[in-house]
PDB file of C-alpha atoms in Angstrom:
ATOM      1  CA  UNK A 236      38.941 -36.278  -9.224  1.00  0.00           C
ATOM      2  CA  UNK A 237      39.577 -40.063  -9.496  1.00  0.00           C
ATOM      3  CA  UNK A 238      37.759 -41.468 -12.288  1.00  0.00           C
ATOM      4  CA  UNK A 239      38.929 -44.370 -14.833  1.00  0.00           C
ATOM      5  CA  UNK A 240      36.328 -43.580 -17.344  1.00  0.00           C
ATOM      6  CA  UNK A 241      38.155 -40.624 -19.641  1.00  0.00           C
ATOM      7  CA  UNK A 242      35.304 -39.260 -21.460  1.00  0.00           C
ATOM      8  CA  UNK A 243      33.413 -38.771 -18.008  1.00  0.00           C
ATOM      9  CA  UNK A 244      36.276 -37.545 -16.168  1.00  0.00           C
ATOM     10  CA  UNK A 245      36.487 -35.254 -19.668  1.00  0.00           C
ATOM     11  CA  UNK A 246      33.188 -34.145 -18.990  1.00  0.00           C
ATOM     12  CA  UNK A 247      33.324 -33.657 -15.342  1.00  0.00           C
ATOM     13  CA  UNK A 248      36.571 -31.442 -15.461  1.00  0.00           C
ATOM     14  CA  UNK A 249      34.985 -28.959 -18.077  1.00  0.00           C
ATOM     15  CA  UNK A 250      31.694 -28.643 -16.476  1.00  0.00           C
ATOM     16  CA  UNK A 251      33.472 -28.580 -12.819  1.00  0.00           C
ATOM     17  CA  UNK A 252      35.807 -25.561 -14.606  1.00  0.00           C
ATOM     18  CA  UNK A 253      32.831 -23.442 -15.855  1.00  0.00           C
ATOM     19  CA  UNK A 254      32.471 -22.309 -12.123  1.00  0.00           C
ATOM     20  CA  UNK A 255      33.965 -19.705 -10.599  1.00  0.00           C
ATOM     21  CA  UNK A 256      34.082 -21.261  -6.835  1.00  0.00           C
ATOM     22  CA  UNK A 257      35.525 -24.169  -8.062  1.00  0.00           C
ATOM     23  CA  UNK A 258      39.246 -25.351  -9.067  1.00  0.00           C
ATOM     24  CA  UNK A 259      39.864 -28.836 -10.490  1.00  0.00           C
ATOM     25  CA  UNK A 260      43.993 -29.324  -9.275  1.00  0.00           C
ATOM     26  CA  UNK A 261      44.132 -33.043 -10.318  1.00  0.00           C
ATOM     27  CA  UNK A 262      42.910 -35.868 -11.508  1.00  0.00           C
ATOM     28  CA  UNK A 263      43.284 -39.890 -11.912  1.00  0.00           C
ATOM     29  CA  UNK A 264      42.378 -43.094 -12.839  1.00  0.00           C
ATOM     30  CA  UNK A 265      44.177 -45.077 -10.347  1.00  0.00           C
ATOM     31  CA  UNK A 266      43.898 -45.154  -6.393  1.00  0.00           C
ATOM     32  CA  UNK A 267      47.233 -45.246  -5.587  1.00  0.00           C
ATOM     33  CA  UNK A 268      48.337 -41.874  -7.795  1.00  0.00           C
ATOM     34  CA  UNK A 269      44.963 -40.132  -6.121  1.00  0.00           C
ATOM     35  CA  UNK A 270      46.155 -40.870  -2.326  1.00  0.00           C
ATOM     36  CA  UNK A 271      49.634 -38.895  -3.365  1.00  0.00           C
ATOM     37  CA  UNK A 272      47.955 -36.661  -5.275  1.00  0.00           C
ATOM     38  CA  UNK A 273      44.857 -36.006  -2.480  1.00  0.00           C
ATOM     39  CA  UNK A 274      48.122 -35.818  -0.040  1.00  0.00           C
ATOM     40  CA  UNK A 275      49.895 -33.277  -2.419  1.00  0.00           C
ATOM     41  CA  UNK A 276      47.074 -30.745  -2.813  1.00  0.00           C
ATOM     42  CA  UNK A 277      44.766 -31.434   0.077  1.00  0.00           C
ATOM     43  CA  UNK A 278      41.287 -30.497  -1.729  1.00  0.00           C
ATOM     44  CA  UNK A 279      38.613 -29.596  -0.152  1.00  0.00           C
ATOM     45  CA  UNK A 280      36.248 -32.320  -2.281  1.00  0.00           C
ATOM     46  CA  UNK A 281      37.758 -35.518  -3.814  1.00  0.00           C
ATOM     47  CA  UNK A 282      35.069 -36.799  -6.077  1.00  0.00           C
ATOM     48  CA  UNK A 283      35.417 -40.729  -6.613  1.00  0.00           C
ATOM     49  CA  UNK A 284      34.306 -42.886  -8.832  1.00  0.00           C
ATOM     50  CA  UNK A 285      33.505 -46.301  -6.926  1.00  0.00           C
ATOM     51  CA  UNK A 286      34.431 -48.859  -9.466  1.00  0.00           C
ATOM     52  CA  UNK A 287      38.254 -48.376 -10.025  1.00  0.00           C
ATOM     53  CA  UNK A 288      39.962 -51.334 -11.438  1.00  0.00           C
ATOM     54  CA  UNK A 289      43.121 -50.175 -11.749  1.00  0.00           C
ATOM     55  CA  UNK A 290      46.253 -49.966  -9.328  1.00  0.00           C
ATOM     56  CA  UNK A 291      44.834 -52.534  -6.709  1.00  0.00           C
ATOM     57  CA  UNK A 292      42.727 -50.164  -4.849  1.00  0.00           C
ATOM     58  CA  UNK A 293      38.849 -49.937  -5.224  1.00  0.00           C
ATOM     59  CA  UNK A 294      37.030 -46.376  -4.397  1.00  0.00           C
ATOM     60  CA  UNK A 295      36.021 -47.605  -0.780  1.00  0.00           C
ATOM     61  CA  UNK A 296      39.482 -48.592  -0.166  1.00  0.00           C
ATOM     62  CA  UNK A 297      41.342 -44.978  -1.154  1.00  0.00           C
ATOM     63  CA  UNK A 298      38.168 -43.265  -0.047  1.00  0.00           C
ATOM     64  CA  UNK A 299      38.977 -44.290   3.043  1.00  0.00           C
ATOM     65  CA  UNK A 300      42.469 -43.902   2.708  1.00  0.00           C
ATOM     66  CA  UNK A 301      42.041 -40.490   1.434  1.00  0.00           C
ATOM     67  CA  UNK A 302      40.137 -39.844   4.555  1.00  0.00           C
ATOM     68  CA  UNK A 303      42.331 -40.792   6.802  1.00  0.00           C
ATOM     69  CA  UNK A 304      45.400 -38.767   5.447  1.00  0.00           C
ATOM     70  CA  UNK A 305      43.773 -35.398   4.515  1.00  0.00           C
ATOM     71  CA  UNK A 306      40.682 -32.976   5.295  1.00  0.00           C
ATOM     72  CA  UNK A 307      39.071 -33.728   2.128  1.00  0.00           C
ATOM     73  CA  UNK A 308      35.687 -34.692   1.978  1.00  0.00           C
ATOM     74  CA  UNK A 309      34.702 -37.510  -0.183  1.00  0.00           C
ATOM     75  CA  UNK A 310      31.803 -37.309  -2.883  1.00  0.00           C
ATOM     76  CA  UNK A 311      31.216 -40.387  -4.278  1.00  0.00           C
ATOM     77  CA  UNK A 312      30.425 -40.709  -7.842  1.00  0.00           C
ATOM     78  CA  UNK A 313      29.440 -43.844  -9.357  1.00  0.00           C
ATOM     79  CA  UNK A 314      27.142 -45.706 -11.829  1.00  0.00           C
ATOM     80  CA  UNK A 315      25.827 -48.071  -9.170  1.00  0.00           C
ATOM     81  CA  UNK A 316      21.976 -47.321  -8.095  1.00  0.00           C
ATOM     82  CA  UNK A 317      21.419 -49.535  -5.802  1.00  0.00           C
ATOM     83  CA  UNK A 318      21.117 -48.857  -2.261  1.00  0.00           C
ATOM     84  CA  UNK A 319      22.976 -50.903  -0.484  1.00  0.00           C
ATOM     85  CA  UNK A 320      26.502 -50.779  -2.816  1.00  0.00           C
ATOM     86  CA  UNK A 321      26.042 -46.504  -2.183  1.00  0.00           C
ATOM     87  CA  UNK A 322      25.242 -47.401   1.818  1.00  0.00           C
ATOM     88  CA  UNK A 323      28.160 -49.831   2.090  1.00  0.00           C
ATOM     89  CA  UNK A 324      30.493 -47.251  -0.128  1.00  0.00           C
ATOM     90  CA  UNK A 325      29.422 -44.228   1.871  1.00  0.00           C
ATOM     91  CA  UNK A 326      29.783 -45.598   5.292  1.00  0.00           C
ATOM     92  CA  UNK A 327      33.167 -47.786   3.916  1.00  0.00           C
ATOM     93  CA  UNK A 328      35.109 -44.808   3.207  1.00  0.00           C
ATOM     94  CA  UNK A 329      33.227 -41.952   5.273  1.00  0.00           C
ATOM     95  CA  UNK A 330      31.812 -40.145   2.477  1.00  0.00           C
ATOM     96  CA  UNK A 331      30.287 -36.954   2.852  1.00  0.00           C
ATOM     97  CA  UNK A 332      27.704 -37.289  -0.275  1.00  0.00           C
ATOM     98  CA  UNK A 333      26.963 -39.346  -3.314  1.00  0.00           C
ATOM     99  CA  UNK A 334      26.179 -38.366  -7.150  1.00  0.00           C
ATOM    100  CA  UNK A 335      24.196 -41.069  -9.543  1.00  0.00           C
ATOM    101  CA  UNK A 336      26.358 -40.955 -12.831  1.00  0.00           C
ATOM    102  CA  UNK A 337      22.749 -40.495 -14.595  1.00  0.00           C
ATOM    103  CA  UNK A 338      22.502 -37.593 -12.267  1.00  0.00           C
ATOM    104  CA  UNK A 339      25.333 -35.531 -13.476  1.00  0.00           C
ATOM    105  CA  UNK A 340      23.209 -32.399 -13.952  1.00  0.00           C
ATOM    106  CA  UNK A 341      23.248 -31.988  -9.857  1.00  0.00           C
ATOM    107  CA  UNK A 342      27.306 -32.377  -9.020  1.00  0.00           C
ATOM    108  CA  UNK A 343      28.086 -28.736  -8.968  1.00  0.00           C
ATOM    109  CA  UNK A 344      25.302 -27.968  -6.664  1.00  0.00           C
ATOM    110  CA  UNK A 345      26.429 -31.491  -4.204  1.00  0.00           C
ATOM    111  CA  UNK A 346      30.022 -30.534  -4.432  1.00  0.00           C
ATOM    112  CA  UNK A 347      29.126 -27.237  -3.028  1.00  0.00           C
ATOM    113  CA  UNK A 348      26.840 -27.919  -0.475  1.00  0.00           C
ATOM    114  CA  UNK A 349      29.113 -30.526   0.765  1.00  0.00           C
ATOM    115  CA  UNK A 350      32.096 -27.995   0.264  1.00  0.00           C
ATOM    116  CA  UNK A 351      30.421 -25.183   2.429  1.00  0.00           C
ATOM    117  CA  UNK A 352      28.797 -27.186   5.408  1.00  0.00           C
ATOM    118  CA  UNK A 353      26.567 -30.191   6.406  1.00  0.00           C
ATOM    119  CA  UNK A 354      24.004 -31.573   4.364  1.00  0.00           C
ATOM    120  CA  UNK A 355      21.238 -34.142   5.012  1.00  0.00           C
ATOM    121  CA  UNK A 356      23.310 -36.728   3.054  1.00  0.00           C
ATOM    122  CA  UNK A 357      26.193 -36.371   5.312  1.00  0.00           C
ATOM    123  CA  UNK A 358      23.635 -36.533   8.622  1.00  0.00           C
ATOM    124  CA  UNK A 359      22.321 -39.749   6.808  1.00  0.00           C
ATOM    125  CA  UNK A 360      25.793 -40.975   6.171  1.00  0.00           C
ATOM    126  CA  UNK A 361      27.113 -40.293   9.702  1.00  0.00           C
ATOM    127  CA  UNK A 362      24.101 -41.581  11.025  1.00  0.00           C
ATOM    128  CA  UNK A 363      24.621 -44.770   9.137  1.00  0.00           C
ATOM    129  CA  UNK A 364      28.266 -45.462  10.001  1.00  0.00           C
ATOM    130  CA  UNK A 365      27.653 -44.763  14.228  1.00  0.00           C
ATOM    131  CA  UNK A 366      24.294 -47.027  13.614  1.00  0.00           C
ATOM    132  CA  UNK A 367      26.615 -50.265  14.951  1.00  0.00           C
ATOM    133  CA  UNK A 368      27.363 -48.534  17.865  1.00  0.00           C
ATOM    134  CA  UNK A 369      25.253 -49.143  21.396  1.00  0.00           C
ATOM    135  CA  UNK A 370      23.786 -46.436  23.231  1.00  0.00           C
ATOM    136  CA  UNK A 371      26.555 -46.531  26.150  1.00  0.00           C
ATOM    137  CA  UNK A 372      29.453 -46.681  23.103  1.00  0.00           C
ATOM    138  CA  UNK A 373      27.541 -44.152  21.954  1.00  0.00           C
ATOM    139  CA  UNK A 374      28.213 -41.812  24.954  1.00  0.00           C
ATOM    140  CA  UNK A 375      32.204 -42.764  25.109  1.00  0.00           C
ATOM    141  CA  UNK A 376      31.898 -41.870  20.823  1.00  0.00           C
ATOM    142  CA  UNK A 377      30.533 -38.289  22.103  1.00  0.00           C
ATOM    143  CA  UNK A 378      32.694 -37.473  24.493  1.00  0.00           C
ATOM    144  CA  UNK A 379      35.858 -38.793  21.919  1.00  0.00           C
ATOM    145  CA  UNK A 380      34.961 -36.495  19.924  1.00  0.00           C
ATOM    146  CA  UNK A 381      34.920 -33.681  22.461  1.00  0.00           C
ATOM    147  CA  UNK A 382      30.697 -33.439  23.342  1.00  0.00           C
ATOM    148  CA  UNK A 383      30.449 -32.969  27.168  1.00  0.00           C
ATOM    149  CA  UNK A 384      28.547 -36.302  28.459  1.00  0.00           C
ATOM    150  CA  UNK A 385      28.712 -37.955  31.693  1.00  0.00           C
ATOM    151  CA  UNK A 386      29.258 -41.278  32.027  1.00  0.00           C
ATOM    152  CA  UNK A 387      28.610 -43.348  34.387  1.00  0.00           C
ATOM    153  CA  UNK A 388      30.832 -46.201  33.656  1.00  0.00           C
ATOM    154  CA  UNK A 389      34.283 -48.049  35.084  1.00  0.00           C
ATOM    155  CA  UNK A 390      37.586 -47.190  33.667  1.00  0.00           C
ATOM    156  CA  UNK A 391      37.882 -50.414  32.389  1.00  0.00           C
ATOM    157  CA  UNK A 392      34.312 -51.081  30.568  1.00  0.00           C
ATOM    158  CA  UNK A 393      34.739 -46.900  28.733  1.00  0.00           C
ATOM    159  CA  UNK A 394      38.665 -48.722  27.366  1.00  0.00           C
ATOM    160  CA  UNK A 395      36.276 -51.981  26.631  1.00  0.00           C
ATOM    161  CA  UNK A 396      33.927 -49.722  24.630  1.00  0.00           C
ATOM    162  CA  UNK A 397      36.518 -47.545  22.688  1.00  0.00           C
ATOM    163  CA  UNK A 398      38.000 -50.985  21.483  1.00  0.00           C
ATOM    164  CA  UNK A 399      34.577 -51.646  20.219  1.00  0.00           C
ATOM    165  CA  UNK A 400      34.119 -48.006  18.873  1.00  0.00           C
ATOM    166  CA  UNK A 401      37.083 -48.553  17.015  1.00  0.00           C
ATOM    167  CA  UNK A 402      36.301 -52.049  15.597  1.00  0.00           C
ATOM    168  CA  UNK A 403      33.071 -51.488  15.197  1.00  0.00           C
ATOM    169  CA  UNK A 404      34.142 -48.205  12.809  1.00  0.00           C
ATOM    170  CA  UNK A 405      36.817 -50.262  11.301  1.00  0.00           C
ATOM    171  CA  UNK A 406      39.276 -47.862  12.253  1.00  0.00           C
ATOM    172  CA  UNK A 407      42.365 -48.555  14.065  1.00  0.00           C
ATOM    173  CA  UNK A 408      43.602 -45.536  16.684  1.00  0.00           C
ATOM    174  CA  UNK A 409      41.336 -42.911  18.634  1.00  0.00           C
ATOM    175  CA  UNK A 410      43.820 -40.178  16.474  1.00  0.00           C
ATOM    176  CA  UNK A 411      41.448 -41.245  13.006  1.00  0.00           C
ATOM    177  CA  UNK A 412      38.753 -41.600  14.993  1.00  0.00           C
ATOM    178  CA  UNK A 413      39.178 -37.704  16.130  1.00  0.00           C
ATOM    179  CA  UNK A 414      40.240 -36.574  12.744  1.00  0.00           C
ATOM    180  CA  UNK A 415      37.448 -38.177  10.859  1.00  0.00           C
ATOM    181  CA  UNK A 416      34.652 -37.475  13.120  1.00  0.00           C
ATOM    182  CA  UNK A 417      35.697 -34.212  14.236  1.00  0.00           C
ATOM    183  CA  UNK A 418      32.781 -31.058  13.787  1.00  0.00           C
ATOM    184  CA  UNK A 419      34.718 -29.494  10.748  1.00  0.00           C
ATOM    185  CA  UNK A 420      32.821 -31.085   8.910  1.00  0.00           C
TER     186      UNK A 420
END
């Protein structure tokens, strides 16, 4: 749990406890201590708070970074309502679902939906992070991550589109592409 706010993260931790299926095994206030610690324990869920002013790292930026070094699935949690800071956070660090600090009462239930299989926020997410992407870079996407397709393209316009895939998804090599993307999620 990353959270900078220690009466919430207070709160959070003893509700979160009060379930059997769930362990809390760390938590934070800044981004750079929750990358070593995500690294360290490799949870299933990191829950994030989005507005982290400490340590030099917002929640987008170690969301993503969190991503990109474990398995865990990100569930953002943050005071902002509107919809384009939770579509910009979501998509910006791949998260797999979203909880409105006013709507605290439904974490346990997000957590574990999220924890246990796909839900419609992560469809929406996904959806929202490949919307960039053209139908054709769409196809080369697919068959990245391991869908049969057929394409019907030159060598050298499928390495023209996985550049694009890749810039387009702000990621940097086809190995986080693959490990973000894959279906175990």
């Amino acid at each position: 749990m990353i959270e900078d706010d220690a009466d919430f993260c207070y709160l959070i931790r003893k509700t979160l406890e009060k379930q059997k299926d769930f362990q809390v095994v760390g938590q934070c206030s800044d981004g750079f201590q929750a990358l070593s610690l995500a690294k360290k324990y490799q949870p299933d869920i990191v829950l994030l708070d989005l507005n982290l002013s400490s340590g030099g790292l917002d929640g987008i930026r170690i969301g993503k970074e969190i991503r990109l070094q474990t398995d865990a699935k990100i569930v953002i949690l943050t005071a902002f309502e509107d919809s384009d800071i939770i579509l910009e956070a979501c998509t910006g660090c791949f998260a797999s679902a979203y909880v409105f600090k006013s709507q605290f009462k439904g974490l346990e239930e997000i957590i574990r939906n999220t924890a246990h299989g796909s839900t419609p926020q992560q469809h929406l997410i996904r959806s929202a992070v490949l919307a960039p992407l053209s139908p054709a870079e769409r196809s080369v996407f697919d068959m990245l991550t391991g869908k049969s397709v057929t394409l019907h393209s030159s060598s050298k316009t499928i390495a023209n589109q996985k550049t694009a895939i890749l810039k387009k998804l702000g990621l940097k090599k086809y190995k986080d592409l693959i490990h973000i993307f894959s279906e175990k999620e």
